[in-house]
Tab-separated table of N, CA and C in Angstrom:
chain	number	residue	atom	x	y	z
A	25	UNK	N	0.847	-1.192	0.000
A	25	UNK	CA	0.000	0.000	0.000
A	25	UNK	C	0.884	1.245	0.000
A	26	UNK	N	0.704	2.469	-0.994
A	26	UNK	CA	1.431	3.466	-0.918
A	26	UNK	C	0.925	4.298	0.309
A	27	UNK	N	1.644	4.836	0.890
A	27	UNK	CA	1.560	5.847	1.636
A	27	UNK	C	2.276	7.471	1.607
A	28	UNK	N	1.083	8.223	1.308
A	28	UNK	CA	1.353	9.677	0.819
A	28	UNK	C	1.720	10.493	1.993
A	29	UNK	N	3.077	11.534	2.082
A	29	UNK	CA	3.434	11.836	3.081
A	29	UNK	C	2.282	13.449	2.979
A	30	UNK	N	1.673	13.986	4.055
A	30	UNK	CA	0.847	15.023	3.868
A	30	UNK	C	1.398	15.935	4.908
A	31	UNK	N	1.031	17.042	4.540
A	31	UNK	CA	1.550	18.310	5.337
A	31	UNK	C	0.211	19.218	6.307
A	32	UNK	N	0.438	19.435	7.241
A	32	UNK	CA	-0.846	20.297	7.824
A	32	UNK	C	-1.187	21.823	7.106
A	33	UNK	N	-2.644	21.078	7.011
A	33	UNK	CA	-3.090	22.523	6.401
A	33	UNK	C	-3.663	23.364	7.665
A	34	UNK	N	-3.075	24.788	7.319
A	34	UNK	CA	-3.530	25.542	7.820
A	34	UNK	C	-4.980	26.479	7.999
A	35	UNK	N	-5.824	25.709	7.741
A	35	UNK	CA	-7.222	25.801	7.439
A	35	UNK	C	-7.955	24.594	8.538
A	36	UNK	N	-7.482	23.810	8.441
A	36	UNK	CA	-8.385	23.010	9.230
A	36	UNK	C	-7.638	21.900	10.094
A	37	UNK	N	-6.282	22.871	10.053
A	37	UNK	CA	-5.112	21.939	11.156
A	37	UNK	C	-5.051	20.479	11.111
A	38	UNK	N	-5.633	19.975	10.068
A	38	UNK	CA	-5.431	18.229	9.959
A	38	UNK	C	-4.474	18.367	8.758
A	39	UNK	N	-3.698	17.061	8.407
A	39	UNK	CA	-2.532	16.416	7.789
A	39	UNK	C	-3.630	16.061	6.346
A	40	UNK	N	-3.850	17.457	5.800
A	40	UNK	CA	-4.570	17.177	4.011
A	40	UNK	C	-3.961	17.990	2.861
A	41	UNK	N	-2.579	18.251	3.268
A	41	UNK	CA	-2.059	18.689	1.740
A	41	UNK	C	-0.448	18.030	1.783
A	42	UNK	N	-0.769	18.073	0.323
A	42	UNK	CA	0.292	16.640	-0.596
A	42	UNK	C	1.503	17.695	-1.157
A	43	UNK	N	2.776	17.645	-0.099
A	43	UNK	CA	3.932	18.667	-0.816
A	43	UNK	C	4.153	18.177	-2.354
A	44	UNK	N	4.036	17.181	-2.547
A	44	UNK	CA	4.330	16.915	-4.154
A	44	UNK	C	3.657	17.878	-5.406
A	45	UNK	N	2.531	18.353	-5.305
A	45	UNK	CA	1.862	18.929	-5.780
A	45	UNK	C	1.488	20.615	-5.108
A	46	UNK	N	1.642	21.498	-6.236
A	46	UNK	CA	1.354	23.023	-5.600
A	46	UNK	C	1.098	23.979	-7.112
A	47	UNK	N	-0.204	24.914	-7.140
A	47	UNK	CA	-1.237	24.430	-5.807
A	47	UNK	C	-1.713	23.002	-5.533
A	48	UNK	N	-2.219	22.792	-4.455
A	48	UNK	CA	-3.008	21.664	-4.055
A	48	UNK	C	-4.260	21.666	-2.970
A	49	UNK	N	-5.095	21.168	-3.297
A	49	UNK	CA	-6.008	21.383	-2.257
A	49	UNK	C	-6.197	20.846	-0.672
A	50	UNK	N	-6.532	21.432	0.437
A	50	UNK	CA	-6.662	20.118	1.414
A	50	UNK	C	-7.948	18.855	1.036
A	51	UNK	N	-7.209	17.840	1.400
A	51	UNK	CA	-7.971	16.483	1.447
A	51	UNK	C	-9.414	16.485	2.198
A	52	UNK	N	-9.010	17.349	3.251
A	52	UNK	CA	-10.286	17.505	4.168
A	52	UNK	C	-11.251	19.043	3.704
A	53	UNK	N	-10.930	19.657	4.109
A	53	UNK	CA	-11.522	21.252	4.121
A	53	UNK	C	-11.566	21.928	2.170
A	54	UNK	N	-10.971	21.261	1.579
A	54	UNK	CA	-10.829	21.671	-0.139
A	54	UNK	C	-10.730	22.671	-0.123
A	55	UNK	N	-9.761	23.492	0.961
A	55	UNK	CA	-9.563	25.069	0.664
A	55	UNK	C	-8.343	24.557	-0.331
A	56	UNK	N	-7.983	25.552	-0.881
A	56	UNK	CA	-6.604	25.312	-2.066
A	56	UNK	C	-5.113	26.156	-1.455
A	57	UNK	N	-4.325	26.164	-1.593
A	57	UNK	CA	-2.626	26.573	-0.930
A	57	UNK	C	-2.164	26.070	-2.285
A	58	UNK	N	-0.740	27.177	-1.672
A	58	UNK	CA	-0.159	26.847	-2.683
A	58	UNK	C	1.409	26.078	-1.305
A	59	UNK	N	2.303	25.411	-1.898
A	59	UNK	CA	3.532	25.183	-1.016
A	59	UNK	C	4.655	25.298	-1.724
A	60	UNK	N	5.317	26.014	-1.191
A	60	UNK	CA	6.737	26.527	-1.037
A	60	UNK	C	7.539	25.995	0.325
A	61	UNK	N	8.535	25.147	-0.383
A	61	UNK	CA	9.625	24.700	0.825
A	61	UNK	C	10.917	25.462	0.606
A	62	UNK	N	11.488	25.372	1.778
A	62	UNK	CA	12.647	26.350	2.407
A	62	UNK	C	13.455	24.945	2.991
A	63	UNK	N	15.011	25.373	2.462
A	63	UNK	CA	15.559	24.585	3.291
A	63	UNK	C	16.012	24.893	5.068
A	64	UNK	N	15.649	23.293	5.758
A	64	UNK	CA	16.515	23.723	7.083
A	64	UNK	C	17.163	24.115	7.699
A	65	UNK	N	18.330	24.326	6.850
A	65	UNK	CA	19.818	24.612	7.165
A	65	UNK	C	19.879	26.157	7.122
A	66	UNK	N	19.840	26.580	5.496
A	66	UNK	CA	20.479	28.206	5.109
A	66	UNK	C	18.811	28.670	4.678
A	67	UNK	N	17.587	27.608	4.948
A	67	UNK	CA	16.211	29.006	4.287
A	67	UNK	C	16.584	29.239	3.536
A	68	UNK	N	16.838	28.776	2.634
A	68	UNK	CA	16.498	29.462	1.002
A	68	UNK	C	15.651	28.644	0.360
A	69	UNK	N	14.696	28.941	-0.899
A	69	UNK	CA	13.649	28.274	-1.117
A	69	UNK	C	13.886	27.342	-2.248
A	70	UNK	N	13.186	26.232	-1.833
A	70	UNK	CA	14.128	24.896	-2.415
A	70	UNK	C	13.690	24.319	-3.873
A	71	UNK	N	14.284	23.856	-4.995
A	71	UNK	CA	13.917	23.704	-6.116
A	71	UNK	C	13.242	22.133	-5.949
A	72	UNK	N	12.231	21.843	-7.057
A	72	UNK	CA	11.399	20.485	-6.362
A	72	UNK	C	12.200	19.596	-7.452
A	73	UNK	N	12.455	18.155	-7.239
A	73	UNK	CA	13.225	17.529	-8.037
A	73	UNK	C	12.310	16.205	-7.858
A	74	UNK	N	12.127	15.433	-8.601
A	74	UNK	CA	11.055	14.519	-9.258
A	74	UNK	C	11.559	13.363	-10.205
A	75	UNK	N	11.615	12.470	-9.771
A	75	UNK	CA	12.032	11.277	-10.554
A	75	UNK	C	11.432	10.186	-10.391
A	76	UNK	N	11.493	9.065	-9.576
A	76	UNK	CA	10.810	7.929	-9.248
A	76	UNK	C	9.688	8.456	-7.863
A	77	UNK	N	10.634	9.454	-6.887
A	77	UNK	CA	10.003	9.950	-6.102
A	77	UNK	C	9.824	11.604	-5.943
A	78	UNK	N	9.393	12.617	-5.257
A	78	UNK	CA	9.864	13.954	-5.133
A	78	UNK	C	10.690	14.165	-3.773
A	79	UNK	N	11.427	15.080	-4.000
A	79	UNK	CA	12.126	15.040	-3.108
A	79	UNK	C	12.732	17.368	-3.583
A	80	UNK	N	13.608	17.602	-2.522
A	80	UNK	CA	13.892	19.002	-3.027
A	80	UNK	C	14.929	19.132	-2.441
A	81	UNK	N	15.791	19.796	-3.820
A	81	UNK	CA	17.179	20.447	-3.973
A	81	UNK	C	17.452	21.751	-3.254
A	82	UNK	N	18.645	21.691	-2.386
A	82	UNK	CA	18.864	23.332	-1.909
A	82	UNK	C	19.914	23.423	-2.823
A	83	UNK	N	20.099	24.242	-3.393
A	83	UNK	CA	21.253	24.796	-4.377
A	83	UNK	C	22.492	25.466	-3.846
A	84	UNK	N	21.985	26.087	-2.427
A	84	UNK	CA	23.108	26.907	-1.645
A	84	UNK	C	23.838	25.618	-0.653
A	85	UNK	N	23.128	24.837	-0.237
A	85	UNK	CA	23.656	23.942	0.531
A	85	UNK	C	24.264	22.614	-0.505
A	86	UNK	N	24.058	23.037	-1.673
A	86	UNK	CA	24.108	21.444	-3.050
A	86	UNK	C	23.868	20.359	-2.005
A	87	UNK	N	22.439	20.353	-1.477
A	87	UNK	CA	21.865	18.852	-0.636
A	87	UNK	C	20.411	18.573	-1.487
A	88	UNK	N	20.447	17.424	-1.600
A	88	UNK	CA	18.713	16.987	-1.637
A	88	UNK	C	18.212	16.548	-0.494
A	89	UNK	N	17.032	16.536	-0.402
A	89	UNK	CA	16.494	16.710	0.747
A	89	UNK	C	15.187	15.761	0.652
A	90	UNK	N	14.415	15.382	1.652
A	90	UNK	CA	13.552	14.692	1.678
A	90	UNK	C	12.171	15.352	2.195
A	91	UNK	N	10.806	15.136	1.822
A	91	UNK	CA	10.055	16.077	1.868
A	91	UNK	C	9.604	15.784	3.433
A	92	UNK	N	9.942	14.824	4.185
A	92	UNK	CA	9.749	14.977	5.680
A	92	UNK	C	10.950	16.280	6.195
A	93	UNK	N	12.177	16.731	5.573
A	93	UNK	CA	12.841	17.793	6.268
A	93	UNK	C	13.023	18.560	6.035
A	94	UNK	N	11.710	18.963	4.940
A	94	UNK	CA	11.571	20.629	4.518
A	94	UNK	C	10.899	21.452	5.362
A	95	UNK	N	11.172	22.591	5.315
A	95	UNK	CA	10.226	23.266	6.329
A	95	UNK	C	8.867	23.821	4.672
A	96	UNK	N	8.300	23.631	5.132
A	96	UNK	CA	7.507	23.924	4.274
A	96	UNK	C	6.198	25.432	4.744
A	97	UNK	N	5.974	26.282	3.859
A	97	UNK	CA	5.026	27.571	3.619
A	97	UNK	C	3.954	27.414	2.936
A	98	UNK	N	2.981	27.596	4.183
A	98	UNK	CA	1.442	26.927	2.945
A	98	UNK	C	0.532	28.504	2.652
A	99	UNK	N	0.920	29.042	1.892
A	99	UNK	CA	0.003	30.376	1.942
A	99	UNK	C	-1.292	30.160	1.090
A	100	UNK	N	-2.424	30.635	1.390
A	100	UNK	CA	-3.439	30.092	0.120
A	100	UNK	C	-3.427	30.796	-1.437
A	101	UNK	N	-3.709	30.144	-2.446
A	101	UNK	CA	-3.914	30.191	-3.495
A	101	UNK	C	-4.082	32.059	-3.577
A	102	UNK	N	-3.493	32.600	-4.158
A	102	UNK	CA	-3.983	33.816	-4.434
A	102	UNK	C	-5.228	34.461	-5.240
A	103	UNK	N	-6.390	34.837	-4.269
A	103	UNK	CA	-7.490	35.431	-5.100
A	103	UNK	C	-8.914	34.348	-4.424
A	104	UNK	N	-7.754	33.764	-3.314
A	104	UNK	CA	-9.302	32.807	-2.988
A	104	UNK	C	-8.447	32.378	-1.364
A	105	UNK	N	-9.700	32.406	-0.524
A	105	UNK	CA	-9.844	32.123	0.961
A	105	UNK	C	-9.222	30.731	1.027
C-alpha cells in the first residue's frame, strides 16, 4: 500500500495537503494553498526535483532533501480564501 506523506493545512489543522503537488487542495476542508519549501539549514527556497520519487534540492547547501525535512510555507492560493 502506498503511503502519501501530507503536510498540515492551515485551514483546518489536519494532515490534508500533498507537498508533491502546488497548488493543491486540502484532502479535508478543499480550501486550495499553494507550497513553497525552504531549506533547514540556510532558508532558502528549495527547487522540487522529481524522478521515481519527489524530493527538493537546496542549491546553496548542493543537498537533496527529503520532503519529511523541509520546512515547508502553505500560503493560500492567491485570489481565494
Amino acid at each position: 500500500m502506498f503511503m502519501t506523506y501530507l503536510i498540515q493545512c492551515p485551514a483546518c489543522q489536519q494532515d490534508g495537503l500533498d507537498p508533491r503537488y502546488s497548488p493543491t487542495a486540502c484532502i479535508h476542508c478543499k480550501k486550495e494553498f499553494t507550497i513553497v519549501g525552504f531549506c533547514p539549514t540556510c532558508h532558502a527556497e528549495l527547487q522540487k526535483f522529481q524522478c521515481c520519487a519527489v524530493n527538493f534540492f537546496c542549491t546553496n547547501c548542493n543537498e537533496l532533501l527529503s520532503k519529511k525535512r523541509v520546512d515547508f510555507h502553505v500560503p493560500p492560493v492567491s485570489g481565494k480564501d
